[in-house]
Structure formats: C-alpha cells, structure tokens
CSV table of N, CA, C and O in Angstrom, one decimal:
chain,number,residue,atom,x,y,z
A,3,MET,N,-26.2,-52.2,40.0
A,3,MET,CA,-25.8,-53.6,39.7
A,3,MET,C,-24.9,-53.6,38.5
A,3,MET,O,-25.2,-53.0,37.5
A,4,ALA,N,-23.8,-54.3,38.6
A,4,ALA,CA,-22.8,-54.4,37.6
A,4,ALA,C,-23.4,-55.2,36.4
A,4,ALA,O,-24.2,-56.1,36.6
A,5,THR,N,-23.0,-54.9,35.2
A,5,THR,CA,-23.5,-55.6,34.0
A,5,THR,C,-22.6,-56.8,33.7
A,5,THR,O,-21.4,-56.9,34.2
A,6,ILE,N,-23.0,-57.6,32.7
A,6,ILE,CA,-22.2,-58.7,32.3
A,6,ILE,C,-20.9,-58.2,31.7
A,6,ILE,O,-19.8,-58.7,32.0
A,7,GLU,N,-20.9,-57.1,30.9
A,7,GLU,CA,-19.8,-56.5,30.3
A,7,GLU,C,-18.8,-56.0,31.4
A,7,GLU,O,-17.6,-56.1,31.3
A,8,GLU,N,-19.3,-55.4,32.5
A,8,GLU,CA,-18.4,-54.9,33.5
A,8,GLU,C,-17.8,-56.1,34.3
A,8,GLU,O,-16.6,-56.0,34.6
A,9,CYS,N,-18.5,-57.1,34.4
A,9,CYS,CA,-17.9,-58.3,35.1
A,9,CYS,C,-16.9,-59.0,34.2
A,9,CYS,O,-15.8,-59.3,34.7
A,10,ARG,N,-17.1,-59.1,32.9
A,10,ARG,CA,-16.1,-59.6,32.0
A,10,ARG,C,-14.9,-58.7,32.0
A,10,ARG,O,-13.7,-59.2,32.0
A,11,ALA,N,-15.1,-57.4,32.0
A,11,ALA,CA,-13.9,-56.5,32.1
A,11,ALA,C,-13.1,-56.6,33.4
A,11,ALA,O,-11.9,-56.6,33.3
A,12,ALA,N,-13.8,-56.9,34.5
A,12,ALA,CA,-13.2,-57.1,35.8
A,12,ALA,C,-12.3,-58.4,35.7
A,12,ALA,O,-11.2,-58.4,36.2
A,13,LEU,N,-12.9,-59.4,35.1
A,13,LEU,CA,-12.1,-60.7,35.0
A,13,LEU,C,-10.9,-60.5,34.1
A,13,LEU,O,-9.8,-61.0,34.3
A,14,GLU,N,-11.1,-59.7,33.0
A,14,GLU,CA,-9.9,-59.4,32.1
A,14,GLU,C,-8.8,-58.6,32.9
A,14,GLU,O,-7.6,-58.9,32.7
A,15,LYS,N,-9.3,-57.7,33.7
A,15,LYS,CA,-8.3,-56.9,34.5
A,15,LYS,C,-7.6,-57.8,35.5
A,15,LYS,O,-6.4,-57.7,35.7
A,16,LEU,N,-8.3,-58.7,36.1
A,16,LEU,CA,-7.7,-59.7,37.0
A,16,LEU,C,-6.7,-60.5,36.3
A,16,LEU,O,-5.6,-60.8,36.8
A,17,ALA,N,-7.0,-61.0,35.1
A,17,ALA,CA,-6.1,-61.8,34.3
A,17,ALA,C,-4.9,-61.0,34.0
A,17,ALA,O,-3.7,-61.5,34.1
A,18,GLU,N,-5.0,-59.7,33.6
A,18,GLU,CA,-3.9,-58.9,33.3
A,18,GLU,C,-3.0,-58.7,34.6
A,18,GLU,O,-1.8,-58.7,34.5
A,19,ASN,N,-3.6,-58.5,35.7
A,19,ASN,CA,-2.9,-58.3,37.0
A,19,ASN,C,-2.1,-59.6,37.3
A,19,ASN,O,-0.9,-59.5,37.7
A,20,MET,N,-2.7,-60.7,37.0
A,20,MET,CA,-2.0,-62.0,37.3
A,20,MET,C,-0.8,-62.2,36.3
A,20,MET,O,0.2,-62.7,36.8
A,21,ARG,N,-1.0,-61.7,35.1
A,21,ARG,CA,0.1,-61.9,34.1
A,21,ARG,C,1.4,-61.1,34.6
A,21,ARG,O,2.5,-61.5,34.4
A,22,GLY,N,1.1,-59.9,35.3
A,22,GLY,CA,2.2,-59.1,35.7
A,22,GLY,C,2.8,-59.4,37.1
A,22,GLY,O,3.7,-58.8,37.5
A,23,ALA,N,2.2,-60.4,37.7
A,23,ALA,CA,2.6,-60.7,39.1
A,23,ALA,C,4.0,-61.4,39.1
A,23,ALA,O,4.4,-62.0,38.1
A,24,GLU,N,4.6,-61.3,40.3
A,24,GLU,CA,5.9,-61.9,40.4
A,24,GLU,C,6.0,-62.6,41.8
A,24,GLU,O,5.1,-62.5,42.6
A,25,GLY,N,7.1,-63.3,42.0
A,25,GLY,CA,7.3,-64.0,43.3
A,25,GLY,C,6.3,-65.0,43.6
A,25,GLY,O,5.9,-65.8,42.8
A,26,ASP,N,5.9,-64.9,44.9
A,26,ASP,CA,4.9,-65.9,45.5
A,26,ASP,C,3.6,-65.9,44.7
A,26,ASP,O,3.0,-67.0,44.5
A,27,VAL,N,3.1,-64.7,44.3
A,27,VAL,CA,1.8,-64.6,43.6
A,27,VAL,C,1.9,-65.3,42.3
A,27,VAL,O,1.1,-66.1,41.9
A,28,ARG,N,3.0,-65.1,41.6
A,28,ARG,CA,3.2,-65.7,40.3
A,28,ARG,C,3.3,-67.2,40.4
A,28,ARG,O,2.7,-68.0,39.6
A,29,GLU,N,4.0,-67.7,41.4
A,29,GLU,CA,4.2,-69.1,41.7
A,29,GLU,C,2.9,-69.8,42.0
A,29,GLU,O,2.5,-70.8,41.6
A,30,ALA,N,2.0,-69.1,42.8
A,30,ALA,CA,0.7,-69.6,43.2
A,30,ALA,C,-0.2,-69.8,42.1
A,30,ALA,O,-1.0,-70.7,42.0
A,31,ALA,N,-0.1,-68.8,41.1
A,31,ALA,CA,-1.0,-68.9,40.0
A,31,ALA,C,-0.5,-69.8,38.9
A,31,ALA,O,-1.3,-70.1,37.9
A,32,ALA,N,0.7,-70.3,39.0
A,32,ALA,CA,1.3,-71.2,38.0
A,32,ALA,C,0.7,-72.6,38.1
A,32,ALA,O,1.4,-73.5,38.4
A,33,MET,N,-0.6,-72.8,37.9
A,33,MET,CA,-1.2,-74.1,37.9
A,33,MET,C,-2.1,-74.1,36.7
A,33,MET,O,-2.4,-73.1,36.1
A,34,ASP,N,-2.6,-75.3,36.3
A,34,ASP,CA,-3.5,-75.5,35.2
A,34,ASP,C,-4.8,-76.1,35.8
A,34,ASP,O,-4.8,-77.3,36.1
A,35,ARG,N,-5.8,-75.3,35.9
A,35,ARG,CA,-7.1,-75.7,36.5
A,35,ARG,C,-8.2,-75.1,35.8
A,35,ARG,O,-8.1,-73.9,35.3
A,36,SER,N,-9.3,-75.8,35.7
A,36,SER,CA,-10.6,-75.2,35.2
A,36,SER,C,-11.1,-74.3,36.2
A,36,SER,O,-11.0,-74.5,37.4
A,37,VAL,N,-11.7,-73.2,35.8
A,37,VAL,CA,-12.2,-72.1,36.7
A,37,VAL,C,-13.7,-71.7,36.2
A,37,VAL,O,-13.9,-71.6,35.1
A,38,SER,N,-14.5,-71.5,37.3
A,38,SER,CA,-15.8,-70.9,37.0
A,38,SER,C,-16.0,-69.8,38.0
A,38,SER,O,-15.6,-69.8,39.1
A,39,CYS,N,-16.7,-68.7,37.5
A,39,CYS,CA,-17.1,-67.6,38.3
A,39,CYS,C,-18.5,-67.3,38.1
A,39,CYS,O,-19.0,-66.8,37.1
A,40,ARG,N,-19.3,-67.7,39.1
A,40,ARG,CA,-20.8,-67.6,39.0
A,40,ARG,C,-21.2,-66.2,39.6
A,40,ARG,O,-20.8,-65.9,40.7
A,41,ILE,N,-21.9,-65.5,38.8
A,41,ILE,CA,-22.4,-64.1,39.2
A,41,ILE,C,-23.9,-64.3,39.5
A,41,ILE,O,-24.7,-64.4,38.6
A,42,THR,N,-24.2,-64.3,40.8
A,42,THR,CA,-25.5,-64.7,41.2
A,42,THR,C,-26.6,-63.7,40.8
A,42,THR,O,-27.7,-64.1,40.3
A,43,ASP,N,-26.4,-62.4,40.9
A,43,ASP,CA,-27.4,-61.4,40.6
A,43,ASP,C,-27.7,-61.3,39.1
A,43,ASP,O,-28.8,-60.9,38.7
A,44,LEU,N,-26.7,-61.7,38.2
A,44,LEU,CA,-26.9,-61.7,36.8
A,44,LEU,C,-27.3,-63.1,36.2
A,44,LEU,O,-27.6,-63.2,35.1
A,45,ASP,N,-27.2,-64.1,37.1
A,45,ASP,CA,-27.6,-65.5,36.7
A,45,ASP,C,-26.7,-65.9,35.5
A,45,ASP,O,-27.3,-66.5,34.6
A,46,VAL,N,-25.4,-65.7,35.6
A,46,VAL,CA,-24.5,-66.1,34.6
A,46,VAL,C,-23.3,-66.7,35.2
A,46,VAL,O,-23.0,-66.5,36.4
A,47,THR,N,-22.6,-67.5,34.4
A,47,THR,CA,-21.3,-68.1,34.9
A,47,THR,C,-20.2,-67.9,33.8
A,47,THR,O,-20.5,-68.3,32.6
A,48,PHE,N,-19.1,-67.4,34.2
A,48,PHE,CA,-18.0,-67.3,33.3
A,48,PHE,C,-17.1,-68.5,33.5
A,48,PHE,O,-16.9,-68.9,34.7
A,49,VAL,N,-16.7,-69.2,32.5
A,49,VAL,CA,-15.9,-70.4,32.6
A,49,VAL,C,-14.7,-70.3,31.8
A,49,VAL,O,-14.6,-69.6,30.8
A,50,GLY,N,-13.6,-70.9,32.3
A,50,GLY,CA,-12.3,-70.8,31.6
A,50,GLY,C,-11.3,-71.6,32.3
A,50,GLY,O,-11.6,-72.6,33.0
A,51,ARG,N,-10.0,-71.2,32.2
A,51,ARG,CA,-8.9,-71.9,32.8
A,51,ARG,C,-7.9,-70.9,33.4
A,51,ARG,O,-7.7,-69.8,33.0
A,52,LEU,N,-7.3,-71.4,34.5
A,52,LEU,CA,-6.2,-70.7,35.1
A,52,LEU,C,-5.0,-71.5,34.6
A,52,LEU,O,-4.9,-72.7,34.9
A,53,THR,N,-4.2,-70.9,33.8
A,53,THR,CA,-3.0,-71.6,33.2
A,53,THR,C,-1.9,-70.6,33.0
A,53,THR,O,-2.1,-69.5,32.6
A,54,ASP,N,-0.7,-71.1,33.2
A,54,ASP,CA,0.5,-70.3,33.0
A,54,ASP,C,0.4,-68.9,33.7
A,54,ASP,O,0.9,-67.9,33.2
A,55,GLY,N,-0.2,-68.9,34.9
A,55,GLY,CA,-0.2,-67.7,35.7
A,55,GLY,C,-1.3,-66.7,35.3
A,55,GLY,O,-1.2,-65.5,35.7
A,56,ARG,N,-2.2,-67.1,34.4
A,56,ARG,CA,-3.3,-66.2,34.0
A,56,ARG,C,-4.6,-66.9,33.9
A,56,ARG,O,-4.7,-68.1,33.7
A,57,ILE,N,-5.7,-66.1,33.9
A,57,ILE,CA,-7.0,-66.6,33.7
A,57,ILE,C,-7.4,-66.4,32.3
A,57,ILE,O,-7.3,-65.2,31.8
A,58,GLU,N,-7.9,-67.4,31.6
A,58,GLU,CA,-8.5,-67.2,30.3
A,58,GLU,C,-9.9,-67.6,30.3
A,58,GLU,O,-10.3,-68.7,30.6
A,59,VAL,N,-10.8,-66.6,30.1
A,59,VAL,CA,-12.3,-66.8,30.1
A,59,VAL,C,-12.7,-67.3,28.7
A,59,VAL,O,-12.4,-66.6,27.7
A,60,ASP,N,-13.2,-68.5,28.7
A,60,ASP,CA,-13.6,-69.1,27.4
A,60,ASP,C,-15.0,-68.8,27.0
A,60,ASP,O,-15.4,-68.7,25.8
A,61,ASP,N,-15.9,-68.7,28.0
A,61,ASP,CA,-17.3,-68.6,27.6
A,61,ASP,C,-18.1,-68.0,28.8
A,61,ASP,O,-17.7,-68.0,29.9
A,62,THR,N,-19.3,-67.4,28.5
A,62,THR,CA,-20.2,-66.9,29.4
A,62,THR,C,-21.5,-67.7,29.2
A,62,THR,O,-22.1,-67.7,28.2
A,63,LEU,N,-22.0,-68.4,30.3
A,63,LEU,CA,-23.1,-69.3,30.2
A,63,LEU,C,-24.3,-68.8,31.1
A,63,LEU,O,-24.0,-68.3,32.1
A,64,PRO,N,-25.5,-68.9,30.6
A,64,PRO,CA,-26.6,-68.6,31.5
A,64,PRO,C,-26.8,-69.6,32.6
A,64,PRO,O,-26.5,-70.7,32.4
A,65,GLY,N,-27.1,-69.1,33.8
A,65,GLY,CA,-27.4,-69.9,34.9
A,65,GLY,C,-26.1,-70.5,35.6
A,65,GLY,O,-25.0,-70.0,35.3
A,66,PRO,N,-26.3,-71.5,36.4
A,66,PRO,CA,-25.2,-72.1,37.1
A,66,PRO,C,-24.3,-72.9,36.1
A,66,PRO,O,-24.7,-73.2,35.0
A,67,PRO,N,-23.1,-73.2,36.5
A,67,PRO,CA,-22.2,-73.9,35.6
A,67,PRO,C,-22.7,-75.3,35.3
A,67,PRO,O,-23.3,-75.9,36.2
A,68,ARG,N,-22.5,-75.7,34.1
A,68,ARG,CA,-22.9,-77.1,33.7
A,68,ARG,C,-22.0,-78.1,34.2
A,68,ARG,O,-22.5,-79.3,34.4
A,69,GLU,N,-20.8,-77.8,34.3
A,69,GLU,CA,-19.8,-78.8,34.8
A,69,GLU,C,-19.1,-78.2,36.0
A,69,GLU,O,-18.9,-77.0,36.1
A,70,LYS,N,-18.6,-79.0,36.9
A,70,LYS,CA,-18.0,-78.6,38.1
A,70,LYS,C,-16.5,-78.3,37.8
A,70,LYS,O,-15.7,-79.2,37.4
A,71,ALA,N,-16.1,-77.0,37.9
A,71,ALA,CA,-14.8,-76.6,37.6
A,71,ALA,C,-13.9,-76.9,38.9
A,71,ALA,O,-14.4,-77.1,40.0
A,72,GLN,N,-12.6,-77.0,38.7
A,72,GLN,CA,-11.7,-77.3,39.8
A,72,GLN,C,-11.6,-76.2,40.8
A,72,GLN,O,-11.4,-76.4,42.0
A,73,ILE,N,-11.8,-75.0,40.3
A,73,ILE,CA,-11.8,-73.8,41.2
A,73,ILE,C,-13.1,-73.0,40.8
A,73,ILE,O,-13.3,-72.7,39.7
A,74,ARG,N,-13.9,-72.8,41.9
A,74,ARG,CA,-15.2,-72.2,41.7
A,74,ARG,C,-15.4,-71.0,42.6
A,74,ARG,O,-15.3,-71.1,43.8
A,75,LEU,N,-15.7,-69.9,42.0
A,75,LEU,CA,-16.1,-68.7,42.7
A,75,LEU,C,-17.5,-68.3,42.5
A,75,LEU,O,-18.1,-68.5,41.4
A,76,THR,N,-18.2,-67.8,43.5
A,76,THR,CA,-19.5,-67.4,43.5
A,76,THR,C,-19.7,-66.0,44.2
A,76,THR,O,-19.2,-65.9,45.3
A,77,MET,N,-20.3,-65.1,43.5
A,77,MET,CA,-20.5,-63.7,44.2
A,77,MET,C,-21.4,-62.9,43.3
A,77,MET,O,-21.8,-63.4,42.2
A,78,THR,N,-21.7,-61.7,43.7
A,78,THR,CA,-22.5,-60.8,42.9
A,78,THR,C,-21.6,-60.0,42.0
A,78,THR,O,-20.4,-60.0,42.2
A,79,GLY,N,-22.1,-59.5,40.9
A,79,GLY,CA,-21.3,-58.7,40.0
A,79,GLY,C,-20.7,-57.5,40.6
A,79,GLY,O,-19.5,-57.2,40.4
A,80,ASP,N,-21.4,-56.8,41.5
A,80,ASP,CA,-20.8,-55.7,42.2
A,80,ASP,C,-19.6,-56.1,43.1
A,80,ASP,O,-18.6,-55.3,43.1
A,81,ASP,N,-19.7,-57.2,43.7
A,81,ASP,CA,-18.6,-57.7,44.5
A,81,ASP,C,-17.4,-58.1,43.7
A,81,ASP,O,-16.2,-57.8,44.1
A,82,LEU,N,-17.6,-58.7,42.5
A,82,LEU,CA,-16.5,-59.0,41.6
A,82,LEU,C,-15.8,-57.7,41.2
A,82,LEU,O,-14.6,-57.6,41.3
A,83,VAL,N,-16.5,-56.7,40.8
A,83,VAL,CA,-16.0,-55.4,40.3
A,83,VAL,C,-15.2,-54.8,41.5
A,83,VAL,O,-14.1,-54.3,41.3
A,84,ALA,N,-15.8,-54.8,42.7
A,84,ALA,CA,-15.1,-54.2,43.8
A,84,ALA,C,-13.9,-55.0,44.2
A,84,ALA,O,-12.9,-54.3,44.6
A,85,LEU,N,-13.9,-56.3,44.2
A,85,LEU,CA,-12.7,-57.1,44.5
A,85,LEU,C,-11.5,-56.7,43.6
A,85,LEU,O,-10.4,-56.5,44.0
A,86,VAL,N,-11.8,-56.8,42.3
A,86,VAL,CA,-10.8,-56.5,41.3
A,86,VAL,C,-10.3,-55.0,41.4
A,86,VAL,O,-9.1,-54.8,41.2
A,87,GLY,N,-11.2,-54.1,41.7
A,87,GLY,CA,-10.9,-52.7,41.8
A,87,GLY,C,-10.2,-52.4,43.1
A,87,GLY,O,-9.8,-51.2,43.3
A,88,GLY,N,-10.0,-53.3,44.0
A,88,GLY,CA,-9.3,-53.1,45.3
A,88,GLY,C,-10.2,-52.4,46.3
A,88,GLY,O,-9.7,-52.0,47.4
A,89,GLU,N,-11.5,-52.3,46.1
A,89,GLU,CA,-12.4,-51.7,47.0
A,89,GLU,C,-13.0,-52.7,48.1
A,89,GLU,O,-13.5,-52.3,49.1
A,90,LEU,N,-12.8,-54.0,47.8
A,90,LEU,CA,-13.3,-55.0,48.7
A,90,LEU,C,-12.2,-56.0,48.9
A,90,LEU,O,-11.6,-56.5,47.9
A,91,HIS,N,-11.8,-56.3,50.2
A,91,HIS,CA,-10.8,-57.3,50.5
A,91,HIS,C,-11.3,-58.7,50.4
A,91,HIS,O,-12.4,-59.0,51.0
A,92,PHE,N,-10.6,-59.6,49.7
A,92,PHE,CA,-11.1,-60.9,49.5
A,92,PHE,C,-11.4,-61.6,50.9
A,92,PHE,O,-12.5,-62.2,51.0
A,93,ALA,N,-10.5,-61.6,51.8
A,93,ALA,CA,-10.6,-62.3,53.1
A,93,ALA,C,-11.9,-61.9,53.8
A,93,ALA,O,-12.6,-62.7,54.4
A,94,LYS,N,-12.1,-60.6,53.8
A,94,LYS,CA,-13.3,-60.0,54.5
A,94,LYS,C,-14.5,-60.5,53.8
A,94,LYS,O,-15.5,-60.9,54.5
A,95,ALA,N,-14.6,-60.4,52.5
A,95,ALA,CA,-15.7,-60.8,51.7
A,95,ALA,C,-16.0,-62.3,51.9
A,95,ALA,O,-17.1,-62.7,52.0
A,96,TRP,N,-15.0,-63.1,51.8
A,96,TRP,CA,-15.1,-64.5,52.0
A,96,TRP,C,-15.6,-64.9,53.4
A,96,TRP,O,-16.5,-65.7,53.6
A,97,GLY,N,-15.0,-64.2,54.4
A,97,GLY,CA,-15.4,-64.5,55.8
A,97,GLY,C,-16.8,-64.1,56.1
A,97,GLY,O,-17.5,-64.7,56.9
A,98,SER,N,-17.3,-63.1,55.4
A,98,SER,CA,-18.7,-62.7,55.6
A,98,SER,C,-19.7,-63.4,54.8
A,98,SER,O,-20.9,-63.2,54.9
A,99,GLY,N,-19.2,-64.3,53.9
A,99,GLY,CA,-20.1,-65.0,53.0
A,99,GLY,C,-20.5,-64.3,51.7
A,99,GLY,O,-21.3,-64.8,50.9
A,100,ARG,N,-19.9,-63.2,51.5
A,100,ARG,CA,-20.3,-62.4,50.2
A,100,ARG,C,-19.6,-63.1,49.0
A,100,ARG,O,-20.1,-63.0,47.9
A,101,VAL,N,-18.5,-63.8,49.2
A,101,VAL,CA,-17.8,-64.5,48.2
A,101,VAL,C,-17.6,-65.9,48.6
A,101,VAL,O,-17.2,-66.2,49.8
A,102,SER,N,-17.9,-66.8,47.7
A,102,SER,CA,-17.6,-68.2,48.0
A,102,SER,C,-16.5,-68.7,47.1
A,102,SER,O,-16.5,-68.4,45.9
A,103,LEU,N,-15.6,-69.5,47.6
A,103,LEU,CA,-14.5,-70.1,46.9
A,103,LEU,C,-14.4,-71.5,47.2
A,103,LEU,O,-14.4,-71.9,48.4
A,104,GLU,N,-14.6,-72.4,46.2
A,104,GLU,CA,-14.5,-73.8,46.4
A,104,GLU,C,-13.4,-74.4,45.5
A,104,GLU,O,-13.3,-74.0,44.3
A,105,ALA,N,-12.6,-75.2,46.1
A,105,ALA,CA,-11.5,-75.9,45.3
A,105,ALA,C,-11.0,-77.0,46.2
A,105,ALA,O,-11.3,-77.1,47.4
A,106,GLY,N,-10.2,-77.9,45.6
A,106,GLY,CA,-9.5,-78.9,46.4
A,106,GLY,C,-8.6,-78.3,47.4
A,106,GLY,O,-8.1,-77.2,47.3
A,107,LEU,N,-8.3,-79.0,48.5
A,107,LEU,CA,-7.5,-78.5,49.6
A,107,LEU,C,-6.1,-78.1,49.1
A,107,LEU,O,-5.7,-77.0,49.5
A,108,ARG,N,-5.5,-78.8,48.3
A,108,ARG,CA,-4.2,-78.4,47.8
A,108,ARG,C,-4.2,-77.1,47.0
A,108,ARG,O,-3.4,-76.2,47.2
A,109,ASP,N,-5.3,-76.9,46.2
A,109,ASP,CA,-5.5,-75.7,45.4
A,109,ASP,C,-5.8,-74.5,46.4
A,109,ASP,O,-5.3,-73.4,46.2
A,110,LEU,N,-6.6,-74.8,47.4
A,110,LEU,CA,-6.9,-73.7,48.4
A,110,LEU,C,-5.6,-73.2,49.0
A,110,LEU,O,-5.5,-72.0,49.2
A,111,PHE,N,-4.7,-74.1,49.4
A,111,PHE,CA,-3.5,-73.6,50.0
A,111,PHE,C,-2.6,-72.8,49.1
A,111,PHE,O,-2.0,-71.8,49.5
A,112,ARG,N,-2.6,-73.2,47.8
A,112,ARG,CA,-1.8,-72.4,46.8
A,112,ARG,C,-2.5,-71.0,46.5
A,112,ARG,O,-1.9,-70.0,46.4
A,113,LEU,N,-3.9,-71.1,46.4
A,113,LEU,CA,-4.6,-69.9,46.1
A,113,LEU,C,-4.6,-68.8,47.2
A,113,LEU,O,-4.7,-67.6,46.9
A,114,ARG,N,-4.3,-69.2,48.4
A,114,ARG,CA,-4.3,-68.2,49.5
A,114,ARG,C,-3.2,-67.2,49.3
A,114,ARG,O,-3.3,-66.0,49.8
A,115,LYS,N,-2.2,-67.5,48.6
A,115,LYS,CA,-1.1,-66.6,48.3
A,115,LYS,C,-1.6,-65.5,47.3
A,115,LYS,O,-1.1,-64.4,47.3
A,116,LEU,N,-2.6,-65.9,46.5
A,116,LEU,CA,-3.1,-65.0,45.5
A,116,LEU,C,-4.1,-64.0,46.2
A,116,LEU,O,-4.3,-62.9,45.7
A,117,LEU,N,-4.8,-64.5,47.2
A,117,LEU,CA,-5.9,-63.8,47.8
A,117,LEU,C,-5.5,-63.0,49.0
A,117,LEU,O,-6.1,-62.2,49.5
C-alpha cells in the first residue's frame, strides 16, 4: 500500500509533467479550477488548484474533502502511483471503476485531452 508521502510525490511528479507539456495537453491544462484527490485506502484528501497548466497541492486533509472541488479524483494510493508512473492507463482504470473523476461537463471535455 502506497504511503501518504508516496502519493504526494506522485502528485508532484504529475504537476511537473504537466508543466513540461506542450500542444493540446498544455492547452487542456490551462484552466483555473479547484482540485481534490481522495485516496480511499489512506483516508486522506489532497486539495489544491489546477492553474496555469500545473497542479499545486495546498493541503492534505484527513477523511473526505470538506468542500466540493471543481475537479474531483478518487482512487487508492497504489492506483495514483501506478497512473503517474505509467503502469496504469487512466481510461482503463476509469472504465473499470478503479478511478473516479467528477467535474463539470465542459471541464470533462477539456480534461480528456490530458487523460
């Protein structure tokens, strides 16, 4: 089971990957939205913002998110680490229910370029 530190490192790696993105991926990430990533097996939620093409994690909270973020991800810590490490494909994980992504319809259409 992944630790909180490994999950935070995975989110930082994802943020770094997004900073270096170009073209359609960079354009899709160029929005300003609140973001939460709930890690079910650790019972924690990382909260922050997607802004200027990168994710900034502001806090790690125990339990479910206190406020509803505009973009919400839910998964296990191992799945987060595997997704960022390229060992798990997002569409397959989402289709099988291992990963949940909730957002407004317009944001979902933009995010599909990222995923």
